[in-house]
Amino acid sequence: MIIGFLGTGVITEAIIRGLYDAAHYEGTILVSRRSEERSQRLSETYPNVRVVDQNQELAEQCDWIVVSVLPQQVSEVLSELSIRQDQKVVSLAAGVSLDELRIAAAPATDVVRVIPMPPIEHGLGPVALCPPDDATQALFHRIGTCVAVLDENQFNLFGATSALMADFYDQVAGVTRWMNEKGLDLPTAASYTTALYHALADLTVRQPSETLHTMSADCQTPGGLNAQFLSRRNRVGANQSLIDGLEDILNRLESATD
Ligand SMILES: NC(=O)c1ccc[n+]([C@@H]2O[C@H](COP(=O)([O-])OP(=O)(O)OC[C@H]3O[C@@H](n4cnc5c(N)ncnc54)[C@H](OP(=O)(O)O)[C@@H]3O)[C@@H](O)[C@H]2O)c1
């Protein structure tokens, strides 16, 4: 099977690196000759990656077309192509609905939306899909944790939650900076914070979903340090602002897919 990526940006590179480095994928991948430095680098690094000059040429040579251009470019890029009815179209574009994709990709009807995250480069992280699709899940299962839903409104919940990424990095960096400003050297501070966040996240993955909500209470003792910190944060609305922020992003995604 040949997979062709329309768009050779940040997330295309992460997926390709994940497939070949983390999952030892052996199939052929085509990339468009866009972001020339990146497409060149990928083809030099991986013998099974080939750069193709024109989008139409790429579409003709692959079985799956992965749409990895910016959301506002999707309709135009797809509409300019002749896509075969038997081709699978996998769209990574945030907020571009299945209806819009099916119109732009006609006569192809096998259309799947996917949200990968940058850690996919290391074979890690969630990969949300809509609708569920065995073949697409089998591919992405090699480099992430697939979650698939039939309902596009539910899929938007994954899109909204994926926006936590910058806030997370901001928090890790902010805590590290605070320790550094208090006199701890930066490498030692970073070593501590990154190991802490990594270990805490790792424990959540091991937790059954039914008891995820008890983890916070379980690690607090009355009057203890964790209890004091959490109560201080919640007094200034940290928890509520998390939910409010997610609601904002969800509203934005829902209005885009109306
Ligand atoms: N980055 C993420 O973490 C992430 C996660 C999930 C989903 N996504 C989605 O994935 C898509 C790509 O995101 P990205 O972050 O990888 O964006 P990006 O780095 O800006 O890459 C966009 C790519 O599209 C290419 N392109 C633009 N017009 C084109 C055309 N007419 N034909 C072929 N290629 C064209 C660009 O080439 P030039 O550089 O030559 O213009 C570039 O290679 C977006 O829709 C985004 O919503 C991204």
JSON list of C-alpha atoms in Angstrom, two decimals, residues 19-152:
[
{"chain": "A", "resi": 19, "resn": "LEU", "atom": "CA", "xyz": [6.13, 5.19, 11.40]},
{"chain": "A", "resi": 20, "resn": "TYR", "atom": "CA", "xyz": [9.69, 4.51, 10.29]},
{"chain": "A", "resi": 21, "resn": "ASP", "atom": "CA", "xyz": [11.64, 5.10, 13.53]},
{"chain": "A", "resi": 22, "resn": "ALA", "atom": "CA", "xyz": [9.22, 3.99, 16.24]},
{"chain": "A", "resi": 23, "resn": "ALA", "atom": "CA", "xyz": [7.18, 1.41, 14.31]},
{"chain": "A", "resi": 24, "resn": "HIS", "atom": "CA", "xyz": [9.70, 0.18, 11.72]},
{"chain": "A", "resi": 25, "resn": "TYR", "atom": "CA", "xyz": [7.10, 0.64, 9.00]},
{"chain": "A", "resi": 26, "resn": "GLU", "atom": "CA", "xyz": [8.18, -0.76, 5.64]},
{"chain": "A", "resi": 27, "resn": "GLY", "atom": "CA", "xyz": [5.61, 0.69, 3.25]},
{"chain": "A", "resi": 28, "resn": "THR", "atom": "CA", "xyz": [6.17, 3.45, 0.69]},
{"chain": "A", "resi": 29, "resn": "ILE", "atom": "CA", "xyz": [5.22, 7.03, 1.51]},
{"chain": "A", "resi": 30, "resn": "LEU", "atom": "CA", "xyz": [4.91, 9.87, -1.00]},
{"chain": "A", "resi": 31, "resn": "VAL", "atom": "CA", "xyz": [5.15, 13.50, 0.04]},
{"chain": "A", "resi": 32, "resn": "SER", "atom": "CA", "xyz": [4.43, 16.61, -1.97]},
{"chain": "A", "resi": 33, "resn": "ARG", "atom": "CA", "xyz": [7.39, 18.78, -2.91]},
{"chain": "A", "resi": 34, "resn": "ARG", "atom": "CA", "xyz": [6.24, 21.48, -0.51]},
{"chain": "A", "resi": 35, "resn": "SER", "atom": "CA", "xyz": [8.23, 22.74, 2.46]},
{"chain": "A", "resi": 36, "resn": "GLU", "atom": "CA", "xyz": [11.10, 21.74, 0.19]},
{"chain": "A", "resi": 37, "resn": "GLU", "atom": "CA", "xyz": [13.74, 21.52, 2.90]},
{"chain": "A", "resi": 38, "resn": "ARG", "atom": "CA", "xyz": [11.58, 19.15, 4.94]},
{"chain": "A", "resi": 39, "resn": "SER", "atom": "CA", "xyz": [10.44, 16.94, 2.07]},
{"chain": "A", "resi": 40, "resn": "GLN", "atom": "CA", "xyz": [14.06, 16.70, 0.88]},
{"chain": "A", "resi": 41, "resn": "ARG", "atom": "CA", "xyz": [15.27, 15.81, 4.38]},
{"chain": "A", "resi": 42, "resn": "LEU", "atom": "CA", "xyz": [12.62, 13.11, 4.76]},
{"chain": "A", "resi": 43, "resn": "SER", "atom": "CA", "xyz": [13.47, 11.49, 1.44]},
{"chain": "A", "resi": 44, "resn": "GLU", "atom": "CA", "xyz": [17.17, 11.56, 2.28]},
{"chain": "A", "resi": 45, "resn": "THR", "atom": "CA", "xyz": [16.57, 10.03, 5.72]},
{"chain": "A", "resi": 46, "resn": "TYR", "atom": "CA", "xyz": [14.09, 7.33, 4.74]},
{"chain": "A", "resi": 47, "resn": "PRO", "atom": "CA", "xyz": [14.64, 5.26, 1.58]},
{"chain": "A", "resi": 48, "resn": "ASN", "atom": "CA", "xyz": [10.91, 4.52, 1.29]},
{"chain": "A", "resi": 49, "resn": "VAL", "atom": "CA", "xyz": [9.93, 8.20, 1.16]},
{"chain": "A", "resi": 50, "resn": "ARG", "atom": "CA", "xyz": [9.62, 9.70, -2.30]},
{"chain": "A", "resi": 51, "resn": "VAL", "atom": "CA", "xyz": [9.01, 13.35, -3.15]},
{"chain": "A", "resi": 52, "resn": "VAL", "atom": "CA", "xyz": [6.43, 14.01, -5.85]},
{"chain": "A", "resi": 53, "resn": "ASP", "atom": "CA", "xyz": [6.30, 17.31, -7.76]},
{"chain": "A", "resi": 54, "resn": "GLN", "atom": "CA", "xyz": [2.58, 17.76, -8.34]},
{"chain": "A", "resi": 55, "resn": "ASN", "atom": "CA", "xyz": [-0.41, 17.03, -6.12]},
{"chain": "A", "resi": 56, "resn": "GLN", "atom": "CA", "xyz": [-2.24, 15.28, -8.97]},
{"chain": "A", "resi": 57, "resn": "GLU", "atom": "CA", "xyz": [0.76, 13.07, -9.64]},
{"chain": "A", "resi": 58, "resn": "LEU", "atom": "CA", "xyz": [0.83, 12.17, -5.94]},
{"chain": "A", "resi": 59, "resn": "ALA", "atom": "CA", "xyz": [-2.91, 11.43, -5.92]},
{"chain": "A", "resi": 60, "resn": "GLU", "atom": "CA", "xyz": [-2.56, 9.12, -8.92]},
{"chain": "A", "resi": 61, "resn": "GLN", "atom": "CA", "xyz": [0.27, 7.13, -7.39]},
{"chain": "A", "resi": 62, "resn": "CYS", "atom": "CA", "xyz": [-1.10, 6.41, -3.93]},
{"chain": "A", "resi": 63, "resn": "ASP", "atom": "CA", "xyz": [-3.84, 4.30, -2.37]},
{"chain": "A", "resi": 64, "resn": "TRP", "atom": "CA", "xyz": [-4.45, 6.60, 0.59]},
{"chain": "A", "resi": 65, "resn": "ILE", "atom": "CA", "xyz": [-4.36, 10.38, 0.41]},
{"chain": "A", "resi": 66, "resn": "VAL", "atom": "CA", "xyz": [-3.52, 12.00, 3.73]},
{"chain": "A", "resi": 67, "resn": "VAL", "atom": "CA", "xyz": [-4.68, 15.61, 3.70]},
{"chain": "A", "resi": 68, "resn": "SER", "atom": "CA", "xyz": [-2.15, 17.54, 5.77]},
{"chain": "A", "resi": 69, "resn": "VAL", "atom": "CA", "xyz": [-2.47, 21.09, 4.50]},
{"chain": "A", "resi": 70, "resn": "LEU", "atom": "CA", "xyz": [-3.89, 23.91, 6.65]},
{"chain": "A", "resi": 71, "resn": "PRO", "atom": "CA", "xyz": [-7.67, 23.78, 7.22]},
{"chain": "A", "resi": 72, "resn": "GLN", "atom": "CA", "xyz": [-8.36, 26.81, 5.00]},
{"chain": "A", "resi": 73, "resn": "GLN", "atom": "CA", "xyz": [-6.45, 25.17, 2.11]},
{"chain": "A", "resi": 74, "resn": "VAL", "atom": "CA", "xyz": [-8.26, 21.83, 2.18]},
{"chain": "A", "resi": 75, "resn": "SER", "atom": "CA", "xyz": [-11.24, 22.47, -0.08]},
{"chain": "A", "resi": 76, "resn": "GLU", "atom": "CA", "xyz": [-9.21, 24.14, -2.80]},
{"chain": "A", "resi": 77, "resn": "VAL", "atom": "CA", "xyz": [-6.40, 21.56, -2.75]},
{"chain": "A", "resi": 78, "resn": "LEU", "atom": "CA", "xyz": [-8.79, 18.58, -2.88]},
{"chain": "A", "resi": 79, "resn": "SER", "atom": "CA", "xyz": [-11.15, 20.11, -5.42]},
{"chain": "A", "resi": 80, "resn": "GLU", "atom": "CA", "xyz": [-8.28, 20.57, -7.88]},
{"chain": "A", "resi": 81, "resn": "LEU", "atom": "CA", "xyz": [-7.54, 16.83, -7.84]},
{"chain": "A", "resi": 82, "resn": "SER", "atom": "CA", "xyz": [-9.10, 13.89, -9.62]},
{"chain": "A", "resi": 83, "resn": "ILE", "atom": "CA", "xyz": [-9.46, 11.39, -6.85]},
{"chain": "A", "resi": 84, "resn": "ARG", "atom": "CA", "xyz": [-10.50, 7.81, -7.59]},
{"chain": "A", "resi": 85, "resn": "GLN", "atom": "CA", "xyz": [-13.59, 6.41, -5.98]},
{"chain": "A", "resi": 86, "resn": "ASP", "atom": "CA", "xyz": [-11.60, 3.56, -4.43]},
{"chain": "A", "resi": 87, "resn": "GLN", "atom": "CA", "xyz": [-9.12, 5.83, -2.67]},
{"chain": "A", "resi": 88, "resn": "LYS", "atom": "CA", "xyz": [-9.14, 6.42, 1.06]},
{"chain": "A", "resi": 89, "resn": "VAL", "atom": "CA", "xyz": [-8.91, 10.05, 2.12]},
{"chain": "A", "resi": 90, "resn": "VAL", "atom": "CA", "xyz": [-7.54, 10.63, 5.62]},
{"chain": "A", "resi": 91, "resn": "SER", "atom": "CA", "xyz": [-7.85, 14.24, 6.73]},
{"chain": "A", "resi": 92, "resn": "LEU", "atom": "CA", "xyz": [-5.79, 15.71, 9.56]},
{"chain": "A", "resi": 93, "resn": "ALA", "atom": "CA", "xyz": [-7.24, 19.19, 9.10]},
{"chain": "A", "resi": 94, "resn": "ALA", "atom": "CA", "xyz": [-8.67, 20.67, 12.30]},
{"chain": "A", "resi": 95, "resn": "GLY", "atom": "CA", "xyz": [-12.31, 21.72, 12.07]},
{"chain": "A", "resi": 96, "resn": "VAL", "atom": "CA", "xyz": [-12.95, 20.57, 8.49]},
{"chain": "A", "resi": 97, "resn": "SER", "atom": "CA", "xyz": [-16.07, 18.41, 8.65]},
{"chain": "A", "resi": 98, "resn": "LEU", "atom": "CA", "xyz": [-16.70, 15.05, 7.01]},
{"chain": "A", "resi": 99, "resn": "ASP", "atom": "CA", "xyz": [-19.41, 16.67, 4.86]},
{"chain": "A", "resi": 100, "resn": "GLU", "atom": "CA", "xyz": [-16.97, 19.30, 3.53]},
{"chain": "A", "resi": 101, "resn": "LEU", "atom": "CA", "xyz": [-14.33, 16.65, 2.93]},
{"chain": "A", "resi": 102, "resn": "ARG", "atom": "CA", "xyz": [-16.73, 14.32, 1.08]},
{"chain": "A", "resi": 103, "resn": "ILE", "atom": "CA", "xyz": [-17.82, 17.16, -1.20]},
{"chain": "A", "resi": 104, "resn": "ALA", "atom": "CA", "xyz": [-14.23, 18.16, -1.97]},
{"chain": "A", "resi": 105, "resn": "ALA", "atom": "CA", "xyz": [-12.96, 14.57, -2.34]},
{"chain": "A", "resi": 106, "resn": "ALA", "atom": "CA", "xyz": [-15.82, 13.23, -4.50]},
{"chain": "A", "resi": 107, "resn": "PRO", "atom": "CA", "xyz": [-16.21, 10.67, -5.96]},
{"chain": "A", "resi": 108, "resn": "ALA", "atom": "CA", "xyz": [-14.20, 9.12, -3.10]},
{"chain": "A", "resi": 109, "resn": "THR", "atom": "CA", "xyz": [-16.48, 8.35, -0.18]},
{"chain": "A", "resi": 110, "resn": "ASP", "atom": "CA", "xyz": [-14.08, 6.57, 2.14]},
{"chain": "A", "resi": 111, "resn": "VAL", "atom": "CA", "xyz": [-13.16, 9.62, 4.21]},
{"chain": "A", "resi": 112, "resn": "VAL", "atom": "CA", "xyz": [-11.76, 9.57, 7.76]},
{"chain": "A", "resi": 113, "resn": "ARG", "atom": "CA", "xyz": [-10.83, 12.43, 10.05]},
{"chain": "A", "resi": 114, "resn": "VAL", "atom": "CA", "xyz": [-7.81, 11.90, 12.29]},
{"chain": "A", "resi": 115, "resn": "ILE", "atom": "CA", "xyz": [-6.21, 14.02, 15.02]},
{"chain": "A", "resi": 116, "resn": "PRO", "atom": "CA", "xyz": [-2.62, 12.99, 15.65]},
{"chain": "A", "resi": 117, "resn": "MET", "atom": "CA", "xyz": [-0.44, 14.87, 18.15]},
{"chain": "A", "resi": 118, "resn": "PRO", "atom": "CA", "xyz": [3.27, 15.74, 17.79]},
{"chain": "A", "resi": 119, "resn": "PRO", "atom": "CA", "xyz": [4.47, 12.99, 20.23]},
{"chain": "A", "resi": 120, "resn": "ILE", "atom": "CA", "xyz": [3.38, 10.57, 17.50]},
{"chain": "A", "resi": 121, "resn": "GLU", "atom": "CA", "xyz": [6.96, 11.06, 16.29]},
{"chain": "A", "resi": 122, "resn": "HIS", "atom": "CA", "xyz": [7.98, 8.85, 19.20]},
{"chain": "A", "resi": 123, "resn": "GLY", "atom": "CA", "xyz": [5.06, 6.43, 18.86]},
{"chain": "A", "resi": 124, "resn": "LEU", "atom": "CA", "xyz": [3.17, 8.13, 21.69]},
{"chain": "A", "resi": 125, "resn": "GLY", "atom": "CA", "xyz": [-0.08, 9.92, 22.30]},
{"chain": "A", "resi": 126, "resn": "PRO", "atom": "CA", "xyz": [-3.72, 9.78, 21.35]},
{"chain": "A", "resi": 127, "resn": "VAL", "atom": "CA", "xyz": [-4.92, 9.45, 17.77]},
{"chain": "A", "resi": 128, "resn": "ALA", "atom": "CA", "xyz": [-8.60, 10.36, 17.49]},
{"chain": "A", "resi": 129, "resn": "LEU", "atom": "CA", "xyz": [-10.59, 9.08, 14.50]},
{"chain": "A", "resi": 130, "resn": "CYS", "atom": "CA", "xyz": [-14.03, 9.70, 13.05]},
{"chain": "A", "resi": 131, "resn": "PRO", "atom": "CA", "xyz": [-15.66, 7.54, 11.87]},
{"chain": "A", "resi": 132, "resn": "PRO", "atom": "CA", "xyz": [-14.04, 4.33, 13.15]},
{"chain": "A", "resi": 133, "resn": "ASP", "atom": "CA", "xyz": [-12.07, 2.68, 10.36]},
{"chain": "A", "resi": 134, "resn": "ASP", "atom": "CA", "xyz": [-10.18, -0.58, 10.84]},
{"chain": "A", "resi": 135, "resn": "ALA", "atom": "CA", "xyz": [-7.45, 0.04, 8.28]},
{"chain": "A", "resi": 136, "resn": "THR", "atom": "CA", "xyz": [-6.71, 3.59, 9.46]},
{"chain": "A", "resi": 137, "resn": "GLN", "atom": "CA", "xyz": [-6.72, 2.46, 13.07]},
{"chain": "A", "resi": 138, "resn": "ALA", "atom": "CA", "xyz": [-4.36, -0.42, 12.24]},
{"chain": "A", "resi": 139, "resn": "LEU", "atom": "CA", "xyz": [-1.86, 2.07, 10.78]},
{"chain": "A", "resi": 140, "resn": "PHE", "atom": "CA", "xyz": [-2.06, 4.64, 13.58]},
{"chain": "A", "resi": 141, "resn": "HIS", "atom": "CA", "xyz": [-2.20, 1.99, 16.28]},
{"chain": "A", "resi": 142, "resn": "ARG", "atom": "CA", "xyz": [1.48, 1.39, 15.48]},
{"chain": "A", "resi": 143, "resn": "ILE", "atom": "CA", "xyz": [2.36, 4.90, 16.67]},
{"chain": "A", "resi": 144, "resn": "GLY", "atom": "CA", "xyz": [-0.30, 5.93, 19.16]},
{"chain": "A", "resi": 145, "resn": "THR", "atom": "CA", "xyz": [-3.39, 5.13, 21.15]},
{"chain": "A", "resi": 146, "resn": "CYS", "atom": "CA", "xyz": [-6.38, 5.15, 18.80]},
{"chain": "A", "resi": 147, "resn": "VAL", "atom": "CA", "xyz": [-9.78, 6.33, 19.99]},
{"chain": "A", "resi": 148, "resn": "ALA", "atom": "CA", "xyz": [-12.55, 6.25, 17.39]},
{"chain": "A", "resi": 149, "resn": "VAL", "atom": "CA", "xyz": [-16.08, 7.62, 17.45]},
{"chain": "A", "resi": 150, "resn": "LEU", "atom": "CA", "xyz": [-18.92, 7.64, 14.96]},
{"chain": "A", "resi": 151, "resn": "ASP", "atom": "CA", "xyz": [-20.38, 10.96, 16.07]},
{"chain": "A", "resi": 152, "resn": "GLU", "atom": "CA", "xyz": [-18.58, 14.05, 14.77]}
]
